[in-house]
Amino acid sequence: TDNKRMDNYVKKSGDEIQATKAKYKIVLTTCETKHDARKLAAILVEKKLAACVNILPEVESVYVWHGKVEQQTESKLFIKTNVQRLEE
């Protein structure tokens, strides 16, 4: 059944659910500009380190830097890759 098949991929540990046999991951990161995001995405796909990269051109980030709350507009990247590529 579907539940038995799902048990091969998901392990429950309290409230936490972890993939145990996932072949693919989505890596999230940001770039300061849309230009930099496009450049990084092209390199990752050309070198076959990612199958696909989605770019959200504008996200607002709020974070603490040197003890001060900062706010900045960045581009968010969703990098779809094979788990074996994460070490490269």
XYZ file of N, CA and C in Angstrom, residues 1 12 23 26-27 46 52 87-88:
27
model
N 0.839 -1.188 0.000
C 0.000 0.000 0.000
C 0.879 1.245 0.000
N 9.714 8.600 11.514
C 9.156 9.524 12.491
C 9.941 9.430 13.783
N 16.747 10.915 -2.621
C 17.817 11.018 -3.601
C 18.078 12.463 -3.991
N 16.477 20.047 -1.946
C 16.361 21.441 -2.364
C 17.193 22.257 -1.393
N 18.154 22.955 -1.935
C 19.048 23.801 -1.149
C 18.581 25.242 -1.320
N 25.086 24.463 -15.512
C 26.090 24.117 -16.532
C 27.044 23.041 -16.039
N 18.058 22.027 -11.621
C 17.244 23.207 -11.873
C 17.442 24.185 -10.722
N 28.252 17.214 -1.863
C 29.643 17.212 -1.404
C 30.592 17.855 -2.409
N 30.125 18.114 -3.638
C 31.007 18.668 -4.674
C 31.117 20.166 -4.606
